[in-house]
mmCIF file of C-alpha atoms in Angstrom:
data_model
loop_
_atom_site.group_PDB
_atom_site.id
_atom_site.type_symbol
_atom_site.label_atom_id
_atom_site.label_comp_id
_atom_site.label_asym_id
_atom_site.label_seq_id
_atom_site.Cartn_x
_atom_site.Cartn_y
_atom_site.Cartn_z
ATOM 1 C CA MET W 1004 95.524 88.018 117.303
ATOM 2 C CA ARG W 1005 94.061 84.679 116.285
ATOM 3 C CA ARG W 1006 91.637 86.391 113.919
ATOM 4 C CA PHE W 1007 94.481 88.440 112.441
ATOM 5 C CA ARG W 1008 96.573 85.311 111.841
ATOM 6 C CA ARG W 1009 93.584 83.659 110.187
ATOM 7 C CA VAL W 1010 93.175 86.584 107.765
ATOM 8 C CA VAL W 1011 96.899 86.540 107.013
ATOM 9 C CA PHE W 1012 96.814 82.777 106.520
ATOM 10 C CA TRP W 1013 94.065 82.864 103.914
ATOM 11 C CA ALA W 1014 95.660 85.811 102.125
ATOM 12 C CA HIS W 1015 98.958 83.890 102.151
ATOM 13 C CA LEU W 1016 97.331 80.711 100.882
ATOM 14 C CA CYS W 1017 95.347 82.366 98.076
ATOM 15 C CA THR W 1018 98.376 84.348 96.904
ATOM 16 C CA ALA W 1019 100.592 81.262 96.977
ATOM 17 C CA VAL W 1020 98.137 79.209 94.919
ATOM 18 C CA SER W 1021 97.830 82.058 92.393
ATOM 19 C CA VAL W 1022 101.530 82.754 91.817
ATOM 20 C CA GLY W 1023 103.071 79.404 92.723
ATOM 21 C CA LEU W 1024 103.580 78.025 89.213
ATOM 22 C CA ILE W 1025 105.185 81.252 87.967
ATOM 23 C CA VAL W 1026 107.439 81.346 91.028
ATOM 24 C CA LEU W 1027 108.367 77.705 90.368
ATOM 25 C CA ILE W 1028 109.455 78.552 86.818
ATOM 26 C CA MET W 1029 111.520 81.515 88.015
ATOM 27 C CA SER W 1030 113.136 79.493 90.803
ATOM 28 C CA VAL W 1031 114.080 76.515 88.601
ATOM 29 C CA THR W 1032 115.524 78.802 85.921
ATOM 30 C CA GLY W 1033 117.287 80.740 88.680
ATOM 31 C CA VAL W 1034 119.046 77.545 89.740
ATOM 32 C CA LEU W 1035 120.123 76.890 86.139
ATOM 33 C CA LEU W 1036 121.441 80.449 85.804
ATOM 34 C CA ALA W 1037 123.329 80.454 89.121
ATOM 35 C CA TYR W 1038 126.775 79.920 87.542
ATOM 36 C CA GLU W 1039 125.988 81.115 84.024
ATOM 37 C CA ARG W 1040 129.045 83.353 83.679
ATOM 38 C CA GLN W 1041 131.553 80.765 84.932
ATOM 39 C CA LEU W 1042 130.007 77.905 82.972
ATOM 40 C CA THR W 1043 129.943 79.929 79.757
ATOM 41 C CA TRP W 1044 133.609 80.885 80.137
ATOM 42 C CA TRP W 1045 134.514 77.276 80.945
ATOM 43 C CA ALA W 1046 132.612 76.039 77.883
ATOM 44 C CA ASP W 1047 134.265 78.697 75.702
ATOM 45 C CA THR W 1048 137.802 77.815 76.764
ATOM 46 C CA ARG W 1049 137.802 74.162 77.839
ATOM 47 C CA SER W 1050 138.815 72.803 74.443
ATOM 48 C CA VAL W 1051 141.125 75.582 73.224
ATOM 49 C CA ASP W 1052 144.875 75.972 73.626
ATOM 50 C CA ALA W 1053 145.375 79.619 74.581
ATOM 51 C CA GLY W 1054 148.854 79.417 76.083
ATOM 52 C CA PRO W 1055 152.230 80.377 74.558
ATOM 53 C CA ALA W 1056 153.643 78.151 71.830
ATOM 54 C CA THR W 1057 157.142 78.270 73.360
ATOM 55 C CA PRO W 1058 158.351 79.094 76.893
ATOM 56 C CA GLY W 1059 159.104 82.776 77.384
ATOM 57 C CA GLN W 1060 157.174 83.837 74.299
ATOM 58 C CA PRO W 1061 155.874 87.435 74.666
ATOM 59 C CA ARG W 1062 152.241 88.304 74.203
ATOM 60 C CA LEU W 1063 151.210 89.988 70.982
ATOM 61 C CA HIS W 1064 149.914 93.555 71.102
ATOM 62 C CA ILE W 1065 146.177 93.792 71.584
ATOM 63 C CA ASP W 1066 145.715 95.694 68.323
ATOM 64 C CA ALA W 1067 147.493 92.894 66.454
ATOM 65 C CA LEU W 1068 145.051 90.398 67.937
ATOM 66 C CA VAL W 1069 142.092 92.584 66.952
ATOM 67 C CA GLU W 1070 143.439 92.691 63.399
ATOM 68 C CA ARG W 1071 143.699 88.878 63.326
ATOM 69 C CA ALA W 1072 140.106 88.574 64.559
ATOM 70 C CA THR W 1073 138.839 91.167 62.069
ATOM 71 C CA ALA W 1074 140.532 89.359 59.189
ATOM 72 C CA ALA W 1075 138.744 86.129 60.164
ATOM 73 C CA PHE W 1076 135.325 87.628 60.767
ATOM 74 C CA GLU W 1077 133.069 89.949 58.804
ATOM 75 C CA GLY W 1078 131.997 92.939 60.851
ATOM 76 C CA ALA W 1079 133.361 95.825 62.865
ATOM 77 C CA PRO W 1080 135.000 95.074 66.239
ATOM 78 C CA THR W 1081 133.440 96.945 69.142
ATOM 79 C CA ALA W 1082 135.516 95.873 72.152
ATOM 80 C CA VAL W 1083 138.409 93.670 73.185
ATOM 81 C CA THR W 1084 138.816 91.966 76.562
ATOM 82 C CA TRP W 1085 141.918 90.375 78.035
ATOM 83 C CA ARG W 1086 142.631 88.730 81.383
ATOM 84 C CA ALA W 1087 145.578 88.555 83.710
ATOM 85 C CA GLU W 1088 145.737 84.734 83.584
ATOM 86 C CA ALA W 1089 148.503 83.559 81.265
ATOM 87 C CA GLY W 1090 146.380 80.886 79.581
ATOM 88 C CA ALA W 1091 143.273 82.985 78.989
ATOM 89 C CA PRO W 1092 142.352 83.866 75.384
ATOM 90 C CA VAL W 1093 141.607 87.406 74.293
ATOM 91 C CA VAL W 1094 137.940 88.024 73.456
ATOM 92 C CA VAL W 1095 137.103 90.358 70.556
ATOM 93 C CA ALA W 1096 133.467 91.492 70.397
ATOM 94 C CA PHE W 1097 131.745 92.444 67.131
ATOM 95 C CA ASP W 1098 128.483 94.101 66.156
ATOM 96 C CA GLY W 1099 125.525 91.784 66.595
ATOM 97 C CA ASP W 1100 126.639 90.463 69.995
ATOM 98 C CA ARG W 1101 129.134 87.994 68.498
ATOM 99 C CA THR W 1102 132.622 87.281 69.793
ATOM 100 C CA LEU W 1103 135.842 85.621 68.675
ATOM 101 C CA LEU W 1104 138.488 84.044 70.899
ATOM 102 C CA VAL W 1105 142.113 84.687 69.957
ATOM 103 C CA ASN W 1106 145.311 83.183 71.359
ATOM 104 C CA ALA W 1107 147.138 86.101 73.024
ATOM 105 C CA TRP W 1108 150.575 84.627 72.263
ATOM 106 C CA THR W 1109 150.265 83.291 68.730
ATOM 107 C CA GLY W 1110 147.348 85.290 67.316
ATOM 108 C CA VAL W 1111 145.576 82.112 66.242
ATOM 109 C CA VAL W 1112 141.802 82.625 66.026
ATOM 110 C CA LEU W 1113 140.272 79.955 68.259
ATOM 111 C CA GLY W 1114 136.634 80.349 67.226
ATOM 112 C CA GLU W 1115 133.432 81.821 68.597
ATOM 113 C CA GLY W 1116 133.303 79.759 71.755
ATOM 114 C CA ALA W 1117 130.505 77.504 72.926
ATOM 115 C CA GLY W 1118 127.532 78.718 70.896
ATOM 116 C CA GLY W 1119 125.313 75.941 72.197
ATOM 117 C CA THR W 1120 125.993 76.873 75.814
ATOM 118 C CA ARG W 1121 125.257 80.533 75.158
ATOM 119 C CA ALA W 1122 122.044 79.645 73.328
ATOM 120 C CA PHE W 1123 120.958 77.422 76.220
ATOM 121 C CA PHE W 1124 121.471 80.128 78.817
ATOM 122 C CA ALA W 1125 119.800 82.696 76.560
ATOM 123 C CA ARG W 1126 116.699 80.502 76.364
ATOM 124 C CA VAL W 1127 116.696 79.881 80.117
ATOM 125 C CA THR W 1128 116.968 83.648 80.653
ATOM 126 C CA GLU W 1129 113.942 84.171 78.401
ATOM 127 C CA TRP W 1130 111.924 81.838 80.602
ATOM 128 C CA HIS W 1131 113.230 83.445 83.778
ATOM 129 C CA ARG W 1132 112.329 86.979 82.680
ATOM 130 C CA TRP W 1133 109.472 86.602 80.188
ATOM 131 C CA LEU W 1134 108.158 83.000 80.581
ATOM 132 C CA GLY W 1135 109.759 82.093 77.279
ATOM 133 C CA MET W 1136 107.868 84.738 75.311
ATOM 134 C CA ARG W 1137 109.567 86.578 72.479
ATOM 135 C CA GLY W 1138 109.003 89.740 70.492
ATOM 136 C CA ASP W 1139 105.941 91.719 71.524
ATOM 137 C CA GLY W 1140 104.964 88.953 73.922
ATOM 138 C CA ARG W 1141 107.829 89.886 76.236
ATOM 139 C CA LEU W 1142 105.834 92.829 77.574
ATOM 140 C CA LEU W 1143 103.094 90.452 78.714
ATOM 141 C CA GLY W 1144 105.602 87.952 80.079
ATOM 142 C CA ARG W 1145 107.396 90.647 82.050
ATOM 143 C CA GLY W 1146 104.082 91.855 83.464
ATOM 144 C CA ILE W 1147 103.203 88.341 84.660
ATOM 145 C CA THR W 1148 106.583 87.638 86.230
ATOM 146 C CA GLY W 1149 106.622 91.100 87.825
ATOM 147 C CA ALA W 1150 103.202 90.568 89.385
ATOM 148 C CA ALA W 1151 104.180 87.085 90.559
ATOM 149 C CA ASN W 1152 107.331 88.515 92.066
ATOM 150 C CA LEU W 1153 105.309 91.055 94.061
ATOM 151 C CA GLY W 1154 103.014 88.257 95.200
ATOM 152 C CA PHE W 1155 106.046 86.255 96.284
ATOM 153 C CA LEU W 1156 107.316 89.289 98.204
ATOM 154 C CA PHE W 1157 104.004 89.331 100.079
ATOM 155 C CA LEU W 1158 104.442 85.632 100.909
ATOM 156 C CA VAL W 1159 107.942 86.204 102.295
ATOM 157 C CA LEU W 1160 106.739 89.118 104.433
ATOM 158 C CA THR W 1161 103.699 87.279 105.825
ATOM 159 C CA GLY W 1162 105.481 83.962 106.288
ATOM 160 C CA PRO W 1163 107.088 84.856 109.656
ATOM 161 C CA ILE W 1164 103.660 85.814 111.033
ATOM 162 C CA LEU W 1165 102.454 82.309 110.282
ATOM 163 C CA TRP W 1166 105.448 80.155 111.125
ATOM 164 C CA TRP W 1167 106.229 81.750 114.480
ATOM 165 C CA PRO W 1168 104.423 79.389 116.894
ATOM 166 C CA SER W 1169 101.972 80.812 119.397
ATOM 167 C CA ASN W 1170 103.278 78.182 121.821
ATOM 168 C CA ARG W 1171 106.863 79.401 122.248
ATOM 169 C CA THR W 1172 108.268 76.231 123.757
ATOM 170 C CA TRP W 1173 111.475 74.779 122.358
ATOM 171 C CA PRO W 1174 109.778 71.732 120.727
ATOM 172 C CA ALA W 1175 107.363 74.062 118.920
ATOM 173 C CA VAL W 1176 110.138 76.429 117.807
ATOM 174 C CA ARG W 1177 112.341 73.497 116.807
ATOM 175 C CA SER W 1178 109.608 72.184 114.503
ATOM 176 C CA VAL W 1179 109.937 75.294 112.326
ATOM 177 C CA LEU W 1180 113.709 75.778 112.638
ATOM 178 C CA LEU W 1181 115.137 72.285 112.123
ATOM 179 C CA PHE W 1182 114.396 69.423 109.751
ATOM 180 C CA ARG W 1183 112.891 66.416 111.477
ATOM 181 C CA ARG W 1184 113.595 62.911 110.299
ATOM 182 C CA ARG W 1185 111.110 60.097 109.710
ATOM 183 C CA LEU W 1186 108.187 62.415 109.051
ATOM 184 C CA THR W 1187 105.759 61.605 106.246
ATOM 185 C CA GLY W 1188 102.789 63.150 104.565
ATOM 186 C CA ARG W 1189 101.415 66.411 105.865
ATOM 187 C CA ARG W 1190 103.778 66.588 108.840
ATOM 188 C CA ARG W 1191 106.817 66.273 106.566
ATOM 189 C CA ASP W 1192 105.527 68.923 104.142
ATOM 190 C CA PHE W 1193 104.689 71.228 107.051
ATOM 191 C CA ASN W 1194 108.171 70.840 108.533
ATOM 192 C CA TRP W 1195 109.997 71.299 105.215
ATOM 193 C CA HIS W 1196 107.878 74.293 104.205
ATOM 194 C CA HIS W 1197 108.507 76.133 107.448
ATOM 195 C CA VAL W 1198 112.194 75.299 107.862
ATOM 196 C CA ILE W 1199 113.063 76.295 104.289
ATOM 197 C CA GLY W 1200 110.945 79.440 104.625
ATOM 198 C CA VAL W 1201 112.620 80.483 107.868
ATOM 199 C CA TRP W 1202 116.227 80.034 106.741
ATOM 200 C CA SER W 1203 115.757 81.496 103.272
ATOM 201 C CA ALA W 1204 113.571 84.468 104.269
ATOM 202 C CA LEU W 1205 116.308 87.115 104.426
ATOM 203 C CA PRO W 1206 118.167 86.223 101.190
ATOM 204 C CA LEU W 1207 114.805 85.749 99.468
ATOM 205 C CA LEU W 1208 113.748 89.207 100.592
ATOM 206 C CA ILE W 1209 116.906 90.674 99.010
ATOM 207 C CA ILE W 1210 116.518 88.688 95.782
ATOM 208 C CA ILE W 1211 112.824 89.484 95.358
ATOM 209 C CA ALA W 1212 113.140 93.150 96.315
ATOM 210 C CA SER W 1213 115.996 93.667 93.846
ATOM 211 C CA ALA W 1214 113.943 91.997 91.105
ATOM 212 C CA SER W 1215 111.011 94.291 91.849
ATOM 213 C CA VAL W 1216 113.243 97.355 91.615
ATOM 214 C CA ILE W 1217 114.553 96.134 88.267
ATOM 215 C CA SER W 1218 111.028 95.440 86.974
ATOM 216 C CA TYR W 1219 109.162 98.557 88.104
ATOM 217 C CA PRO W 1220 110.229 102.209 87.743
ATOM 218 C CA TRP W 1221 108.132 103.161 90.773
ATOM 219 C CA ALA W 1222 110.036 100.613 92.883
ATOM 220 C CA SER W 1223 113.400 101.970 91.758
ATOM 221 C CA SER W 1224 112.265 105.518 92.512
ATOM 222 C CA LEU W 1225 111.162 104.391 95.968
ATOM 223 C CA LEU W 1226 114.497 102.721 96.658
ATOM 224 C CA TYR W 1227 116.518 105.713 95.506
ATOM 225 C CA GLY W 1228 114.321 108.002 97.569
ATOM 226 C CA ILE W 1229 114.765 105.902 100.718
ATOM 227 C CA ALA W 1230 118.507 105.750 100.158
ATOM 228 C CA GLY W 1231 118.633 109.515 99.850
ATOM 229 C CA ALA W 1232 120.116 109.278 96.366
ATOM 230 C CA VAL W 1233 121.520 112.469 94.945
ATOM 231 C CA GLU W 1234 122.461 113.146 91.353
ATOM 232 C CA SER W 1235 125.682 115.098 91.922
ATOM 233 C CA SER W 1236 128.840 113.064 91.441
ATOM 234 C CA ALA W 1237 131.171 112.559 94.334
ATOM 235 C CA ALA W 1238 134.756 113.735 94.025
ATOM 236 C CA PRO W 1239 136.912 111.218 92.130
ATOM 237 C CA SER W 1240 139.500 109.254 93.984
ATOM 238 C CA HIS W 1241 142.972 110.862 94.092
ATOM 239 C CA ALA W 1242 144.728 107.720 95.259
ATOM 240 C CA ALA W 1243 145.126 106.330 91.751
ATOM 241 C CA ASP W 1244 147.989 107.075 89.361
ATOM 242 C CA HIS W 1245 147.105 109.879 86.917
ATOM 243 C CA ALA W 1246 150.411 109.966 85.011
ATOM 244 C CA ALA W 1247 150.161 109.989 81.223
ATOM 245 C CA ALA W 1248 151.041 106.952 79.145
ATOM 246 C CA ASP W 1249 154.655 106.781 78.000
ATOM 247 C CA ILE W 1250 154.208 107.324 74.245
ATOM 248 C CA PRO W 1251 157.446 107.810 72.273
ATOM 249 C CA ALA W 1252 157.633 110.853 70.024
ATOM 250 C CA GLY W 1253 156.544 110.064 66.484
ATOM 251 C CA ALA W 1254 155.122 106.686 67.485
ATOM 252 C CA ASP W 1255 152.811 104.959 65.025
ATOM 253 C CA ALA W 1256 149.242 103.960 65.860
ATOM 254 C CA SER W 1257 150.163 100.438 66.976
ATOM 255 C CA THR W 1258 152.875 101.665 69.347
ATOM 256 C CA ARG W 1259 150.547 104.298 70.822
ATOM 257 C CA ALA W 1260 147.833 101.699 71.369
ATOM 258 C CA ALA W 1261 150.283 99.371 73.130
ATOM 259 C CA ALA W 1262 151.426 102.230 75.392
ATOM 260 C CA LEU W 1263 147.825 103.096 76.235
ATOM 261 C CA ASP W 1264 147.037 99.452 77.076
ATOM 262 C CA ALA W 1265 150.103 99.250 79.311
ATOM 263 C CA ARG W 1266 149.008 102.467 80.999
ATOM 264 C CA ALA W 1267 145.589 100.982 81.701
ATOM 265 C CA GLU W 1268 147.173 97.880 83.238
ATOM 266 C CA ARG W 1269 149.231 100.072 85.597
ATOM 267 C CA GLN W 1270 146.156 101.977 86.758
ATOM 268 C CA VAL W 1271 144.876 99.191 89.038
ATOM 269 C CA PRO W 1272 147.496 96.874 90.532
ATOM 270 C CA GLY W 1273 146.061 93.384 90.773
ATOM 271 C CA TRP W 1274 143.604 93.859 87.877
ATOM 272 C CA ARG W 1275 142.037 90.682 86.562
ATOM 273 C CA ILE W 1276 139.992 91.711 83.510
ATOM 274 C CA ILE W 1277 140.359 94.720 81.190
ATOM 275 C CA THR W 1278 137.954 95.652 78.407
ATOM 276 C CA ARG W 1279 138.856 98.338 75.879
ATOM 277 C CA ARG W 1280 136.264 99.812 73.556
ATOM 278 C CA VAL W 1281 137.587 99.875 70.008
ATOM 279 C CA PRO W 1282 137.578 103.535 68.866
ATOM 280 C CA ARG W 1283 135.789 104.369 65.620
ATOM 281 C CA ALA W 1284 138.235 107.167 64.818
ATOM 282 C CA ALA W 1285 141.936 107.747 65.506
ATOM 283 C CA ASP W 1286 141.268 110.875 67.584
ATOM 284 C CA GLU W 1287 138.487 109.306 69.684
ATOM 285 C CA PRO W 1288 139.294 108.922 73.415
ATOM 286 C CA VAL W 1289 140.137 105.366 74.432
ATOM 287 C CA THR W 1290 137.859 103.944 77.141
ATOM 288 C CA TYR W 1291 138.796 101.057 79.426
ATOM 289 C CA THR W 1292 136.816 99.106 82.008
ATOM 290 C CA ILE W 1293 139.236 97.723 84.590
ATOM 291 C CA ASP W 1294 137.975 94.893 86.785
ATOM 292 C CA SER W 1295 139.782 93.622 89.866
ATOM 293 C CA GLY W 1296 136.951 91.195 90.674
ATOM 294 C CA ASN W 1297 135.488 88.213 88.873
ATOM 295 C CA GLY W 1298 133.399 90.021 86.271
ATOM 296 C CA GLY W 1299 130.195 90.193 88.294
ATOM 297 C CA GLN W 1300 131.175 92.680 90.996
ATOM 298 C CA PRO W 1301 130.522 96.295 89.917
ATOM 299 C CA GLN W 1302 132.019 97.582 93.163
ATOM 300 C CA ARG W 1303 135.384 96.306 91.918
ATOM 301 C CA GLN W 1304 135.171 97.861 88.464
ATOM 302 C CA ALA W 1305 136.392 101.269 87.284
ATOM 303 C CA ARG W 1306 136.379 103.311 84.088
ATOM 304 C CA LEU W 1307 139.479 104.916 82.608
ATOM 305 C CA VAL W 1308 139.498 107.279 79.615
ATOM 306 C CA LEU W 1309 142.825 108.171 77.969
ATOM 307 C CA ASP W 1310 143.720 110.745 75.348
ATOM 308 C CA PRO W 1311 144.725 108.736 72.246
ATOM 309 C CA VAL W 1312 147.566 111.111 71.293
ATOM 310 C CA SER W 1313 149.115 112.295 74.565
ATOM 311 C CA GLY W 1314 148.090 109.348 76.732
ATOM 312 C CA GLU W 1315 146.871 111.708 79.463
ATOM 313 C CA VAL W 1316 144.107 110.618 81.813
ATOM 314 C CA MET W 1317 140.916 112.343 80.693
ATOM 315 C CA GLN W 1318 138.641 110.582 83.189
ATOM 316 C CA TRP W 1319 139.124 108.157 86.065
ATOM 317 C CA SER W 1320 135.895 106.804 87.533
ATOM 318 C CA PRO W 1321 136.179 104.135 90.210
ATOM 319 C CA PHE W 1322 132.944 102.749 91.618
ATOM 320 C CA SER W 1323 133.167 105.010 94.665
ATOM 321 C CA SER W 1324 133.139 108.151 92.493
ATOM 322 C CA GLY W 1325 129.628 107.575 91.170
ATOM 323 C CA THR W 1326 126.432 109.002 92.602
ATOM 324 C CA ARG W 1327 124.450 106.912 95.028
ATOM 325 C CA THR W 1328 121.850 106.400 92.319
ATOM 326 C CA SER W 1329 124.382 105.139 89.780
ATOM 327 C CA ARG W 1330 126.017 102.847 92.322
ATOM 328 C CA LEU W 1331 122.669 101.338 93.321
ATOM 329 C CA ARG W 1332 121.650 100.916 89.700
ATOM 330 C CA SER W 1333 124.876 99.122 88.777
ATOM 331 C CA LEU W 1334 124.662 96.835 91.815
ATOM 332 C CA LEU W 1335 121.016 95.757 91.610
ATOM 333 C CA ARG W 1336 121.310 93.163 88.869
ATOM 334 C CA TYR W 1337 124.274 91.523 90.606
ATOM 335 C CA VAL W 1338 122.611 91.698 94.011
ATOM 336 C CA HIS W 1339 119.713 89.762 92.488
ATOM 337 C CA THR W 1340 122.038 86.994 91.249
ATOM 338 C CA GLY W 1341 124.290 87.060 94.316
ATOM 339 C CA GLU W 1342 127.338 87.753 92.115
ATOM 340 C CA VAL W 1343 128.089 90.948 94.016
ATOM 341 C CA ALA W 1344 129.362 88.710 96.844
ATOM 342 C CA GLY W 1345 131.387 86.463 94.546
ATOM 343 C CA VAL W 1346 131.007 82.704 94.213
ATOM 344 C CA ALA W 1347 129.683 82.422 97.775
ATOM 345 C CA GLY W 1348 126.870 84.831 96.925
ATOM 346 C CA GLN W 1349 126.048 82.975 93.712
ATOM 347 C CA THR W 1350 125.960 79.697 95.618
ATOM 348 C CA LEU W 1351 123.634 81.129 98.244
ATOM 349 C CA ALA W 1352 121.320 82.541 95.554
ATOM 350 C CA GLY W 1353 121.273 79.175 93.787
ATOM 351 C CA LEU W 1354 120.488 77.285 96.997
ATOM 352 C CA VAL W 1355 117.730 79.737 97.874
ATOM 353 C CA SER W 1356 116.251 79.311 94.383
ATOM 354 C CA LEU W 1357 116.312 75.541 94.874
ATOM 355 C CA GLY W 1358 114.684 75.994 98.267
ATOM 356 C CA THR W 1359 112.000 78.134 96.652
ATOM 357 C CA ALA W 1360 111.101 75.279 94.312
ATOM 358 C CA LEU W 1361 110.644 73.060 97.379
ATOM 359 C CA LEU W 1362 108.553 75.786 99.029
ATOM 360 C CA VAL W 1363 106.204 75.761 96.038
ATOM 361 C CA TRP W 1364 105.978 71.972 96.036
ATOM 362 C CA THR W 1365 105.310 71.633 99.768
ATOM 363 C CA GLY W 1366 102.960 74.630 99.693
ATOM 364 C CA TYR W 1367 100.813 73.096 96.965
ATOM 365 C CA ALA W 1368 100.898 69.732 98.763
ATOM 366 C CA LEU W 1369 99.647 71.331 101.983
ATOM 367 C CA ALA W 1370 96.962 73.275 100.089
ATOM 368 C CA LEU W 1371 95.795 70.136 98.285
ATOM 369 C CA ARG W 1372 95.590 68.182 101.527
ATOM 370 C CA ARG W 1373 93.613 71.015 103.075
ATOM 371 C CA LEU W 1374 91.218 70.997 100.112
ATOM 372 C CA LEU W 1375 90.795 67.216 100.212
ATOM 373 C CA GLY W 1376 90.253 67.349 103.970
ATOM 374 C CA TRP W 1377 87.613 70.071 103.563
ATOM 375 C CA ARG W 1378 85.800 68.057 100.897
ATOM 376 C CA ALA W 1379 85.883 64.963 103.115
ATOM 377 C CA ARG W 1380 84.370 66.933 106.013
ATOM 378 C CA GLN W 1381 81.713 68.346 103.721
ATOM 379 C CA GLU W 1382 80.860 64.886 102.503
ATOM 380 C CA ARG W 1383 80.650 63.564 106.074
ATOM 381 C CA THR W 1384 78.360 66.451 106.990
ATOM 382 C CA ARG W 1385 76.069 65.759 104.030
ATOM 383 C CA GLN W 1386 76.098 62.053 104.808
ATOM 384 C CA GLY W 1387 75.156 62.816 108.409
ATOM 385 C CA MET W 1388 72.284 65.013 107.264
ATOM 386 C CA ARG W 1389 71.054 62.238 104.948
ATOM 387 C CA ASP W 1390 71.270 59.689 107.761
ATOM 388 C CA THR W 1391 69.332 62.026 110.040
ATOM 389 C CA ARG W 1392 66.548 62.512 107.479
ATOM 390 C CA SER W 1393 66.463 58.774 106.820
ATOM 391 C CA SER W 1394 66.109 58.050 110.558
ATOM 392 C CA ALA W 1395 63.356 60.632 110.897
ATOM 393 C CA THR W 1396 61.311 58.976 108.161
#
């Protein structure tokens, strides 16, 4: 057992030294990205007045808001998103990944939001995924981060073999479970490295494994195979309302669109965010994404497709109606960020990323001390050999 632990230790150490800097970059950028969605929305809306101009003022129809945004912006609108909160602006998306914020009550175009914040998070994301590389270099960057991620997975799996003390007394176990005060130098780094590793092992395993599945097709195939994924869709839920939208006879396009939007809002009581794709043609089915979560929880999102003329439900696809493969695929990205569990999950993912940065720092410190200690012993051995030869002569 001692020989086995020694082999694992050196494999752990060599892997950690090799991938540590890449893991440090991914962990620091992971901390910065922990609340990206909330911070971007806050930056977009913090300085805009999106409430009603007068008490009791009704909201404008969504199509009217899209027309206001289109008149102020060159390009074709692709989607429009509105929220249940009274003071939230409506977001109109255009080709080229650009958006405009519009006051839902007055129709005033509020601007494109916080471009600087979006650019900052986009750059951080580039470093997190591709080490800041762009264009053709992204393939290389993704290969490096993917390999480092697999190396980090090996470290998480071998860590428990190393930190579990052979002497299973409470003081020995406590030294790897709890932080100890007034420690310095190697003893402090040893304690921090083990305690952080122990308490973050399980969430780290989930974060790293989900990243590997996202990065490598073979990993995703393995996961779907283990989960017993099948490609046939499950039966759709029958609990939801499937009544057609109430469209008056001879209604114009604007009235029909308003009736369809109202129908979508009735589909999920307690909805929080609705996104409607802007149809390219008048006879194209109208597709809605209805979210009862916070925007980062696929398990609380559903897809509704309505006939643009009759208002009948053409398709209703809650999360539970998808195949196991599709459900896993939609969840993976949000499992990686912790968003699938809401703000608590994001917070945990951010703390674990911060802990990972400390793991890298303490790991390198321990490795450096080991190297310096080895060199000192080598020097003492050589000095002893020189003294012995000098005495013999």
